[in-house]
Amino acid sequence: MNRTECILNTDPGWITMVIDEPKIGFKGNIIVCHGLTGDRSGPQNLLSILSKSLAENGFRVIRFDFRGSGDSSGIFYNTTFESMLDDFHKVNNFCNEKFNSPNIGVLGMSIGGVVASLASIQVKAKALALISSDLIEGITFGVHGQYAIRNGHFLLPESFWREREKIYPRYELSIHQHMEKYLCFGELDHKVKEASSELKNIGFSCRKFSDVNHLFEKYNARIELGHELSLFFESSFQEVMN
């Protein structure tokens, strides 16, 4: 596997990316959307571990920090779903110009799964995989004014939650059936576990992992997750090619 770190200049600011590529063979591109308050490496390097596994199985994996997160420019407080989606498209346009692969997959974690779902529809991705993402919709968040998350380490304005209330990722995916969809979650993640039955109804295949929660805390589960994702993307890309 070859790993390259690079900066994508944007207007305004920049997006920090890491590209993991197989040394031999190539099956397609996978763009990764990290979770809210996270970064391109993921919690305890989860996304980095998964990226390495996918690259060793023939995929080019592009991980990036949304602006306002990680090493990208911007302020977290200004994060919106619109801005995260815009960042995805800037990264995807870069990949199209540089790599021009017909096979595109999208991987999203937690709230990053919302962005990944919308983006996968817009770019007509061949496959969408979600980790610990319930894609909840049709609810009202009891947030008024500035709101602290992660034990007060991060702040978001009320407008962020009002924007989220207007997004219906399950509905959008239900009317766009052009891609394979896969959900991976821990059996201790009761919120996502409960949502999995509803996601099955809109075409998701679901995989439950034993004895882990939202962040796939155990190393063996992370290795198994990388293997399962590799099989999913390979199968999805082959079905399209056939």
Coordinates of C-alpha atoms in Angstrom, one line a residue:
M1 CA 0.0 0.0 0.0
N2 CA 1.2 3.5 -0.8
R3 CA 0.0 6.5 1.3
T4 CA 0.1 10.1 0.2
E5 CA -1.0 13.2 2.1
C6 CA -2.0 16.2 0.2
I7 CA -3.7 19.6 0.4
L8 CA -6.5 20.5 -1.9
N9 CA -6.8 24.3 -2.2
T10 CA -10.4 25.6 -2.1
D11 CA -12.1 28.9 -2.2
P12 CA -11.9 29.7 0.7
G13 CA -9.3 27.7 2.5
W14 CA -8.1 24.2 2.0
I15 CA -9.0 20.5 2.5
T16 CA -6.5 18.1 3.9
M17 CA -6.6 14.6 2.3
V18 CA -4.9 11.2 2.6
I19 CA -4.9 8.8 -0.3
D20 CA -4.2 5.2 0.2
E21 CA -3.5 3.1 -2.9
P22 CA -2.9 -0.5 -3.7
K23 CA 0.6 -1.4 -5.0
I24 CA -0.8 -3.7 -7.6
G25 CA -4.3 -4.1 -9.0
F26 CA -7.1 -1.6 -8.8
K27 CA -10.8 -2.0 -8.3
G28 CA -12.1 1.5 -7.7
N29 CA -12.2 4.6 -5.6
I30 CA -13.8 4.9 -2.2
I31 CA -14.3 8.4 -0.6
V32 CA -14.7 8.4 3.2
C33 CA -16.8 10.9 5.2
H34 CA -15.8 11.1 8.9
G35 CA -18.2 11.7 11.8
L36 CA -19.1 15.0 13.4
T37 CA -16.2 16.3 15.6
G38 CA -14.0 13.6 14.0
D39 CA -11.3 13.7 11.3
R40 CA -9.9 11.7 8.5
S41 CA -8.2 9.2 10.9
G42 CA -11.4 8.4 12.8
P43 CA -11.8 7.5 16.4
Q44 CA -8.7 5.8 17.7
N45 CA -7.6 5.6 14.0
L46 CA -10.6 3.5 12.9
L47 CA -10.8 5.0 9.5
S48 CA -7.1 4.8 9.0
I49 CA -7.2 1.1 9.8
L50 CA -10.1 0.5 7.5
S51 CA -8.5 2.5 4.7
K52 CA -5.3 0.4 4.9
S53 CA -7.4 -2.8 4.7
L54 CA -9.3 -1.6 1.7
A55 CA -6.2 -0.4 -0.1
E56 CA -4.5 -3.8 0.5
N57 CA -7.5 -5.3 -1.2
G58 CA -7.2 -3.3 -4.3
F59 CA -9.1 0.0 -3.6
R60 CA -7.9 3.5 -3.8
V61 CA -9.2 5.2 -0.6
I62 CA -9.6 8.9 -0.2
R63 CA -10.0 10.3 3.3
F64 CA -10.3 14.0 4.0
D65 CA -11.1 16.4 6.8
F66 CA -14.2 18.5 6.4
R67 CA -13.4 22.2 6.6
G68 CA -13.6 23.1 10.3
S69 CA -12.3 19.7 11.3
G70 CA -8.9 18.1 11.6
D71 CA -6.2 19.8 9.6
S72 CA -8.4 21.5 7.1
S73 CA -9.1 25.2 7.2
G74 CA -12.1 26.7 8.8
I75 CA -13.9 26.8 12.2
F76 CA -15.9 23.9 13.5
Y77 CA -18.7 26.2 14.7
N78 CA -19.4 27.1 11.0
T79 CA -19.9 23.5 10.0
T80 CA -23.1 22.9 8.1
F81 CA -24.4 19.9 6.1
E82 CA -24.3 22.0 3.0
S83 CA -20.6 22.8 3.6
M84 CA -19.7 19.2 4.3
L85 CA -21.5 18.2 1.1
D86 CA -19.6 20.9 -0.8
D87 CA -16.3 19.6 0.6
F88 CA -17.2 16.1 -0.6
H89 CA -17.8 17.3 -4.2
K90 CA -14.6 19.3 -4.2
V91 CA -12.7 16.1 -3.3
N92 CA -14.7 14.0 -5.8
N93 CA -14.0 16.5 -8.6
F94 CA -10.3 16.3 -7.7
C95 CA -10.5 12.5 -7.9
N96 CA -12.3 12.6 -11.2
E97 CA -9.6 14.8 -12.7
K98 CA -6.7 12.9 -11.3
F99 CA -7.9 9.3 -11.4
N100 CA -11.0 9.1 -13.6
S101 CA -12.3 5.8 -12.2
P102 CA -15.6 4.4 -13.4
N103 CA -16.1 2.7 -10.0
I104 CA -16.9 5.1 -7.1
G105 CA -17.9 4.0 -3.6
V106 CA -18.7 6.1 -0.6
L107 CA -18.1 5.2 3.0
G108 CA -19.6 7.3 5.9
M109 CA -19.4 7.1 9.6
S110 CA -22.1 8.2 12.1
I111 CA -23.3 11.7 11.1
G112 CA -20.9 11.5 8.2
G113 CA -23.2 8.8 6.9
V114 CA -25.8 11.5 6.2
V115 CA -23.4 13.4 4.0
A116 CA -22.2 10.1 2.4
S117 CA -25.8 9.1 1.6
L118 CA -26.7 12.4 -0.1
A119 CA -23.4 12.6 -1.9
S120 CA -23.6 9.0 -3.2
I121 CA -26.9 9.9 -4.8
Q122 CA -25.6 13.0 -6.4
V123 CA -22.5 11.4 -7.9
K124 CA -24.3 8.2 -8.8
A125 CA -21.9 6.1 -6.8
K126 CA -21.9 2.3 -7.4
A127 CA -22.0 1.5 -3.6
L128 CA -22.7 3.2 -0.3
A129 CA -21.4 1.7 3.0
L130 CA -22.3 3.2 6.4
I131 CA -20.8 2.6 9.8
S132 CA -22.8 3.3 12.9
S133 CA -25.3 5.6 11.1
D134 CA -29.0 5.4 11.6
L135 CA -30.0 8.2 9.1
I136 CA -32.7 9.3 11.4
E137 CA -35.3 11.7 9.9
G138 CA -38.5 13.4 10.7
I139 CA -37.6 14.5 14.2
T140 CA -37.3 17.8 16.0
F141 CA -34.1 18.5 18.0
G142 CA -34.8 20.1 21.3
V143 CA -32.0 22.7 20.8
H144 CA -32.4 26.4 21.4
G145 CA -29.5 28.7 20.8
Q146 CA -25.8 27.7 20.9
Y147 CA -25.4 24.0 21.8
A148 CA -22.5 22.2 23.4
I149 CA -21.6 18.6 22.4
R150 CA -18.9 16.1 23.4
N151 CA -18.9 17.3 27.0
G152 CA -18.7 20.9 26.0
H153 CA -15.6 20.5 23.8
F154 CA -17.4 21.5 20.6
L155 CA -20.1 24.1 20.0
L156 CA -22.7 24.3 17.2
P157 CA -25.3 27.0 16.5
E158 CA -29.0 26.2 16.6
S159 CA -29.1 26.5 12.8
F160 CA -27.1 23.3 12.4
W161 CA -29.9 21.3 14.0
R162 CA -32.6 23.1 12.1
E163 CA -30.8 22.3 8.9
R164 CA -30.6 18.6 9.9
E165 CA -34.3 18.5 10.6
K166 CA -34.9 19.3 6.9
I167 CA -32.8 16.4 5.6
Y168 CA -34.5 13.1 4.8
P169 CA -31.7 10.7 3.9
R170 CA -33.8 7.5 4.1
Y171 CA -36.4 8.9 1.8
E172 CA -33.8 10.1 -0.7
L173 CA -32.1 6.7 -0.7
S174 CA -35.5 4.9 -1.1
I175 CA -36.2 6.7 -4.4
H176 CA -32.7 6.2 -5.8
Q177 CA -32.0 2.5 -6.3
H178 CA -29.0 2.7 -8.5
M179 CA -26.5 1.5 -6.0
E180 CA -25.7 -1.2 -3.4
K181 CA -26.1 -0.2 0.2
Y182 CA -24.6 -1.7 3.3
L183 CA -24.8 -0.9 7.0
C184 CA -22.3 -2.1 9.7
F185 CA -23.0 -1.6 13.4
G186 CA -22.2 -2.9 16.8
E187 CA -24.7 -5.0 18.7
L188 CA -24.3 -2.6 21.7
D189 CA -25.2 0.4 19.6
H190 CA -28.9 0.2 20.4
K191 CA -29.9 3.3 18.5
V192 CA -28.5 2.1 15.2
K193 CA -29.5 -1.5 15.9
E194 CA -33.1 -0.4 16.2
A195 CA -32.9 1.6 13.0
S196 CA -31.4 -1.3 11.0
S197 CA -34.8 -2.9 10.3
E198 CA -36.0 0.3 8.7
L199 CA -32.9 0.6 6.6
K200 CA -33.4 -2.9 5.4
N201 CA -36.7 -1.8 4.0
I202 CA -35.0 0.7 1.7
G203 CA -32.5 -1.8 0.4
F204 CA -29.7 -1.9 2.9
S205 CA -27.9 -5.1 3.7
C206 CA -27.0 -5.0 7.4
R207 CA -24.2 -6.6 9.4
K208 CA -24.1 -6.7 13.2
F209 CA -20.8 -7.0 15.0
S210 CA -20.7 -8.7 18.3
D211 CA -19.7 -7.0 21.6
V212 CA -18.9 -3.5 20.2
N213 CA -20.6 -0.2 20.3
H214 CA -20.7 2.9 18.1
L215 CA -17.0 3.3 17.6
F216 CA -16.0 -0.4 17.1
E217 CA -13.8 -0.3 20.2
K218 CA -12.2 -3.7 19.8
Y219 CA -9.3 -4.2 17.4
N220 CA -10.5 -7.6 16.1
A221 CA -13.8 -6.1 15.2
R222 CA -12.1 -3.4 13.3
I223 CA -10.1 -6.0 11.3
E224 CA -13.2 -7.9 10.6
L225 CA -15.0 -4.7 9.6
G226 CA -12.3 -3.9 7.1
H227 CA -12.6 -7.4 5.6
E228 CA -16.4 -7.1 5.3
L229 CA -16.2 -3.7 3.6
S230 CA -13.7 -5.0 1.1
L231 CA -16.0 -7.9 0.2
F232 CA -19.0 -5.5 -0.1
F233 CA -17.3 -3.0 -2.4
E234 CA -15.7 -5.7 -4.5
S235 CA -19.0 -7.4 -5.0
S236 CA -20.8 -4.1 -5.7
F237 CA -18.3 -3.0 -8.3
Q238 CA -18.4 -6.4 -10.0
E239 CA -22.2 -6.4 -10.2
V240 CA -22.1 -3.1 -12.0
M241 CA -19.4 -4.3 -14.4
N242 CA -21.3 -7.4 -15.2

